[in-house]
XYZ file of C-alpha atoms in Angstrom:
404
model
C -4.601 -16.077 -24.273
C -2.120 -14.897 -26.452
C -1.453 -11.541 -26.594
C -3.342 -10.366 -29.484
C -6.028 -7.421 -30.236
C -9.171 -8.315 -29.157
C -11.411 -8.904 -32.116
C -14.667 -8.080 -30.921
C -13.246 -4.793 -30.055
C -12.042 -3.188 -33.540
C -10.727 0.531 -32.344
C -11.731 3.175 -34.244
C -9.099 4.990 -36.383
C -10.478 8.344 -33.896
C -10.028 6.376 -30.893
C -6.299 5.267 -32.530
C -5.878 8.738 -32.954
C -6.552 9.932 -30.169
C -3.269 9.508 -27.950
C -2.873 12.800 -26.066
C -6.654 12.066 -24.792
C -6.198 8.401 -24.185
C -3.177 9.937 -21.371
C -5.713 11.980 -20.283
C -8.426 9.479 -19.717
C -5.736 6.999 -18.092
C -4.488 10.084 -15.690
C -7.721 10.787 -14.638
C -8.951 7.321 -13.920
C -5.796 6.246 -12.245
C -6.095 9.844 -10.104
C -10.149 9.068 -9.447
C -8.945 5.157 -8.636
C -6.445 6.863 -6.380
C -8.791 8.908 -4.662
C -10.554 5.788 -4.263
C -8.440 3.777 -2.762
C -7.258 6.283 -0.240
C -10.305 6.607 1.480
C -11.413 2.992 1.315
C -7.822 1.452 2.606
C -7.425 3.871 4.876
C -9.340 2.166 7.805
C -6.691 -0.470 7.392
C -4.012 1.886 8.323
C -5.632 3.930 10.957
C -6.807 0.886 12.690
C -4.342 0.538 15.478
C -6.206 3.747 16.546
C -9.866 2.929 15.287
C -9.065 -0.230 17.171
C -7.872 1.386 20.444
C -10.732 3.739 20.695
C -13.670 1.765 19.774
C -12.366 -1.097 21.211
C -12.917 -3.932 18.278
C -11.857 -6.930 17.793
C -10.366 -9.379 14.783
C -13.753 -10.397 14.436
C -15.201 -6.662 13.984
C -11.959 -5.860 12.003
C -12.766 -8.854 9.184
C -16.790 -8.272 9.090
C -16.007 -4.065 8.430
C -13.631 -4.846 5.827
C -15.766 -8.228 4.259
C -19.538 -5.277 4.795
C -17.643 -2.414 2.443
C -16.299 -5.299 0.069
C -20.204 -6.859 0.277
C -22.031 -3.435 -0.273
C -19.020 -2.642 -3.130
C -19.532 -5.899 -4.960
C -23.432 -5.766 -5.207
C -22.941 -2.155 -6.437
C -20.055 -2.812 -8.499
C -22.283 -5.171 -11.085
C -25.681 -4.573 -10.577
C -25.181 -0.550 -11.111
C -22.674 -0.943 -13.771
C -25.263 -3.173 -15.940
C -28.084 -0.722 -14.726
C -25.500 2.338 -16.324
C -24.305 0.318 -19.231
C -27.840 -0.929 -20.341
C -29.275 2.915 -19.909
C -26.339 4.261 -21.421
C -25.410 6.157 -18.666
C -22.307 5.679 -17.536
C -20.930 8.890 -17.288
C -23.697 10.266 -14.969
C -23.375 6.774 -12.510
C -19.562 7.120 -12.270
C -19.925 10.938 -11.473
C -22.476 10.488 -9.141
C -20.892 7.711 -7.617
C -17.203 9.824 -7.116
C -19.055 12.494 -5.424
C -21.069 10.239 -2.534
C -17.708 8.537 -2.006
C -15.981 10.833 -0.899
C -18.470 12.537 1.134
C -18.878 9.033 2.928
C -15.645 9.033 3.951
C -16.509 11.920 6.228
C -18.679 9.314 8.054
C -16.196 7.085 9.298
C -14.225 10.122 11.096
C -17.657 10.546 12.819
C -18.348 7.233 13.772
C -18.255 6.641 17.703
C -18.781 2.874 17.921
C -18.243 -0.432 16.130
C -22.344 -0.168 14.310
C -21.921 3.349 13.032
C -18.482 2.546 11.826
C -20.072 -0.268 9.777
C -23.188 1.513 8.707
C -20.300 4.065 7.298
C -18.750 1.293 5.604
C -21.642 -0.195 4.060
C -22.711 3.261 2.423
C -19.129 3.590 1.354
C -19.106 0.459 -0.587
C -22.802 1.240 -2.384
C -20.918 4.447 -3.588
C -17.583 2.659 -4.546
C -19.110 0.144 -6.636
C -19.222 1.314 -9.693
C -16.327 3.654 -10.131
C -13.661 0.983 -11.073
C -15.597 -1.025 -13.806
C -16.736 2.258 -15.137
C -13.209 3.802 -14.887
C -11.596 0.284 -16.474
C -14.340 0.471 -19.065
C -13.594 3.865 -20.155
C -9.723 3.093 -20.226
C -10.741 -0.053 -22.204
C -12.694 1.893 -24.444
C -9.990 4.449 -24.944
C -6.927 2.185 -25.129
C -4.833 1.231 -27.928
C -4.860 -2.158 -28.552
C -1.308 -3.186 -27.203
C -1.608 -0.800 -24.524
C -4.730 -2.240 -22.290
C -2.714 -4.435 -20.112
C -0.138 -1.573 -19.289
C -3.015 1.248 -19.396
C -4.513 -1.288 -16.919
C -1.757 -1.122 -14.935
C -1.016 2.102 -14.545
C -5.223 2.630 -13.428
C -4.467 0.078 -10.648
C -0.639 1.442 -10.097
C -1.484 4.862 -9.366
C -4.487 4.023 -7.727
C -4.669 1.340 -4.887
C -0.859 1.321 -5.392
C 0.817 4.649 -5.079
C -2.353 6.651 -3.618
C -3.654 3.460 -1.255
C -0.843 1.812 -0.423
C 1.802 3.929 -0.313
C 0.893 7.116 0.242
C -2.263 6.924 2.542
C 0.220 4.949 4.944
C 2.302 7.450 5.289
C 0.025 10.353 4.962
C -2.397 8.576 7.445
C -0.631 7.886 10.107
C 1.201 11.003 10.100
C -2.185 12.654 10.482
C -3.107 10.088 13.174
C -0.483 10.395 15.230
C -0.814 14.323 15.197
C -4.829 15.221 15.065
C -6.547 12.118 15.427
C -8.187 9.297 13.168
C -11.119 11.065 12.895
C -9.653 14.194 11.535
C -7.474 11.843 8.887
C -10.837 10.682 7.745
C -12.031 13.811 6.929
C -9.341 14.930 4.402
C -9.002 11.920 2.678
C -12.242 12.624 1.259
C -11.459 16.108 -0.367
C -9.732 15.805 -3.314
C -12.460 13.046 -4.987
C -14.954 16.562 -5.331
C -12.393 18.085 -6.949
C -11.665 15.016 -9.594
C -15.518 14.283 -9.871
C -15.920 17.862 -11.293
C -13.270 17.788 -13.662
C -14.619 14.164 -15.101
C -18.008 15.346 -15.520
C -16.150 18.158 -17.697
C -13.490 15.867 -19.264
C -14.849 12.485 -20.565
C -16.264 12.658 -23.750
C -19.913 10.873 -24.663
C -18.250 8.873 -26.731
C -15.971 7.453 -24.276
C -18.885 6.862 -21.839
C -21.310 5.439 -24.294
C -22.925 2.501 -24.356
C -22.299 -0.202 -26.781
C -25.466 -1.752 -29.234
C -26.499 -3.963 -27.299
C -27.308 -7.455 -28.590
C -30.800 -7.813 -26.403
C -33.016 -5.877 -23.890
C -31.224 -7.637 -20.786
C -29.676 -5.834 -17.724
C -27.821 -8.702 -16.437
C -26.672 -10.785 -19.562
C -25.349 -13.271 -17.208
C -26.072 -16.861 -18.727
C -24.664 -14.684 -22.136
C -21.418 -13.925 -20.056
C -20.870 -17.484 -18.269
C -20.856 -19.192 -21.404
C -17.023 -17.438 -22.180
C -14.382 -19.369 -20.959
C -12.311 -16.964 -19.653
C -14.979 -15.793 -17.548
C -16.670 -18.663 -16.576
C -12.876 -19.494 -15.025
C -11.624 -15.801 -14.780
C -14.072 -15.429 -11.878
C -12.410 -18.209 -9.298
C -9.610 -16.974 -10.490
C -10.070 -13.355 -9.188
C -11.714 -14.620 -6.385
C -8.565 -16.285 -5.285
C -6.641 -13.096 -6.505
C -8.537 -11.087 -4.359
C -8.606 -13.121 -1.709
C -5.047 -13.200 -0.909
C -5.008 -9.814 -0.681
C -7.889 -9.467 1.604
C -6.678 -12.160 3.456
C -3.913 -10.371 4.877
C -4.820 -6.372 4.025
C -6.640 -5.756 7.461
C -4.855 -7.099 9.608
C -1.753 -6.977 8.668
C -0.755 -3.684 9.853
C -2.549 -4.992 14.012
C -0.236 -7.784 13.328
C 2.850 -5.791 12.458
C 2.418 -3.663 15.560
C 0.166 -6.218 18.501
C 2.663 -9.627 17.462
C 5.828 -8.729 15.647
C 6.414 -5.286 17.595
C 6.863 -2.685 14.996
C 6.337 0.786 16.148
C 3.653 2.931 14.632
C 6.776 4.365 12.412
C 7.898 1.527 11.573
C 4.414 -0.255 10.453
C 3.679 2.994 8.695
C 7.070 2.254 6.357
C 6.998 -1.426 6.302
C 3.104 -1.088 4.852
C 4.834 2.253 2.267
C 7.156 -0.226 1.421
C 4.799 -2.915 0.609
C 3.229 0.158 -1.627
C 5.796 0.869 -3.648
C 5.851 -2.822 -4.699
C 1.901 -2.887 -5.359
C 3.369 0.241 -7.718
C 6.049 -1.318 -9.226
C 3.698 -4.404 -9.962
C 0.788 -3.173 -11.013
C 2.650 -1.688 -13.884
C 5.297 -4.334 -14.687
C 3.308 -7.535 -14.392
C 0.022 -6.184 -17.157
C 3.027 -4.665 -19.443
C 4.525 -8.125 -18.640
C 1.154 -9.717 -20.311
C 1.357 -7.445 -22.909
C 4.318 -9.274 -24.565
C 4.632 -12.554 -23.362
C 0.605 -13.153 -22.977
C -2.127 -13.192 -19.848
C -1.802 -16.836 -18.479
C 1.918 -17.262 -18.234
C 1.959 -13.825 -16.058
C -1.082 -15.054 -13.904
C 0.029 -18.367 -13.366
C 3.894 -17.009 -12.270
C 2.791 -14.441 -10.179
C 0.182 -16.600 -8.321
C 2.998 -18.804 -7.404
C 5.295 -15.670 -6.628
C 2.439 -14.707 -4.085
C 1.894 -17.832 -2.069
C 5.535 -17.307 -1.120
C 4.194 -13.800 0.801
C 2.754 -15.002 3.827
C 5.912 -17.172 4.763
C 8.245 -14.086 4.363
C 5.855 -12.106 6.711
C 5.838 -15.065 8.992
C 9.428 -16.756 9.183
C 11.570 -13.698 8.136
C 10.446 -11.189 10.454
C 12.911 -9.546 12.351
C 16.112 -10.548 9.840
C 17.403 -8.469 7.655
C 15.432 -10.237 4.397
C 12.437 -9.677 5.740
C 11.116 -6.241 3.736
C 13.193 -7.510 0.538
C 11.193 -10.535 0.395
C 8.445 -9.003 1.361
C 8.844 -6.690 -1.628
C 9.816 -9.349 -4.185
C 6.409 -11.595 -3.179
C 4.160 -9.164 -3.126
C 4.269 -8.929 -6.472
C 1.416 -10.684 -6.724
C -0.969 -7.535 -6.492
C -0.305 -6.929 -9.452
C -2.392 -9.596 -11.228
C -5.648 -7.695 -9.930
C -5.746 -5.495 -13.258
C -5.288 -8.232 -14.624
C -7.963 -10.541 -13.510
C -10.503 -7.759 -12.904
C -10.372 -5.972 -16.207
C -8.059 -7.077 -18.764
C -8.925 -10.838 -18.868
C -12.697 -10.197 -18.688
C -12.855 -7.144 -21.152
C -10.788 -9.101 -23.881
C -13.384 -12.510 -23.396
C -16.492 -10.805 -24.474
C -18.481 -8.242 -27.220
C -18.324 -4.664 -26.744
C -21.121 -4.752 -25.336
C -20.523 -7.045 -22.614
C -17.580 -5.647 -21.123
C -18.684 -3.318 -18.898
C -21.035 -6.236 -17.872
C -17.671 -8.466 -17.463
C -15.770 -6.578 -15.415
C -18.699 -5.580 -13.111
C -19.802 -9.070 -12.830
C -15.840 -10.273 -11.832
C -15.062 -8.253 -10.186
C -18.369 -8.333 -8.112
C -18.235 -11.467 -7.597
C -14.510 -11.532 -6.328
C -15.555 -8.478 -4.293
C -18.104 -10.802 -2.873
C -15.755 -14.002 -1.849
C -12.013 -12.451 -1.541
C -13.352 -9.310 0.166
C -16.095 -10.654 2.505
C -16.047 -14.101 2.706
C -11.923 -14.407 2.860
C -11.537 -11.787 5.577
C -14.470 -12.566 7.793
C -13.056 -15.777 8.375
C -9.849 -15.095 8.135
C -10.393 -12.649 11.537
C -12.456 -15.910 13.082
C -9.805 -18.043 12.705
C -7.111 -15.229 14.079
C -9.178 -14.551 16.468
C -9.961 -18.867 17.375
C -6.409 -20.603 16.598
C -3.455 -17.943 16.035
C -2.835 -13.859 14.983
C -0.794 -15.467 11.782
C -3.800 -17.396 10.701
C -4.931 -14.719 8.309
C -0.912 -15.609 6.509
C -2.199 -19.095 5.383
C -4.980 -18.228 4.464
C -3.806 -15.655 2.099
C -1.364 -18.676 0.957
C -3.459 -21.069 0.261
C -5.612 -19.189 -2.056
C -3.122 -18.120 -4.035
C -2.025 -21.792 -4.722
C -6.102 -22.274 -5.443
C -5.363 -19.545 -7.623
C -2.357 -21.020 -9.947
C -4.662 -23.873 -9.809
C -7.636 -22.159 -11.718
C -5.339 -20.059 -13.774
C -4.645 -23.397 -15.800
C -7.929 -23.412 -17.193
C -8.032 -19.429 -19.332
C -7.500 -19.609 -22.385
């Protein structure tokens, strides 16, 4: 996995010359990514309020995270594959942005576990194709030497800046002052504007499907012939699972087990978001310089230390700084979900490869892992989710040795 331009994806002179448009696409996709994660992660940060009002236990919290991820996973692959095959990527992207923005209101209207579960399922279906298509648009317009850092900017501004830094601070303050339901309503508004901007700004050439080799919508068997797809799937499952094993439970754990106030929890989650922002740019950028495999191996090892920092350093002066550093494994998400698959396959399979890896990783890492973590945290110990995360980081390290 040397840092070389993908021979399957030679950039056209227009793409290479369009630096301004390249930067514009990266910024627009990053902002859209940000709104999506702001909406998706809102429930995690509002969970202390929602779980109290709706009387939710850890198993139900894990199922809520899993339901959204399951819907997201199927929609991510099948909607993206359909859009690629039928040359409808732009229209699918724009409709999905509008729908997930509207769906954010559904979470605010929930009155029970069942209605909240339905709202999250609908949101997952709408959000599924947005990330693979956004990554595909960015990859299409990226200069070869900027692919890693552009994917990192997308992840950094998206899930880190909006989803992990602004969301916990802003949403907790809204919930404290005007209630958690209003926080969900406010979270859904910006996506509508970005959908309109994407409608006008994204060029036809950016979203146009490459010439397909066969009249097939899925190309599953062909995709699995590529080494970095075959082994990239379990690596992505472990990286996603490491993140999702902790994400639905960590705010509750900080408040109910480690005794943080709501304000302290919000600031701690915001600090982890800053770590996610830095890592999402620095880690993929580093991989542009020294290669993808070396970076994935190293930061899987770093991420295995994060649960130990959360558990053993609580209350000490080292708690926050060590959590900040070990959370840098989050920077692997754009690598394993977008860069590795897009570099592994020819043009006509790129969007499908991203959708496949994202979809499978969402099912395993975002559905099964949170459900298991919730059950064990209820049945064994409230910290059980942390040890699941540590195990997944080590498994990801082992699988990544098979990458080329």
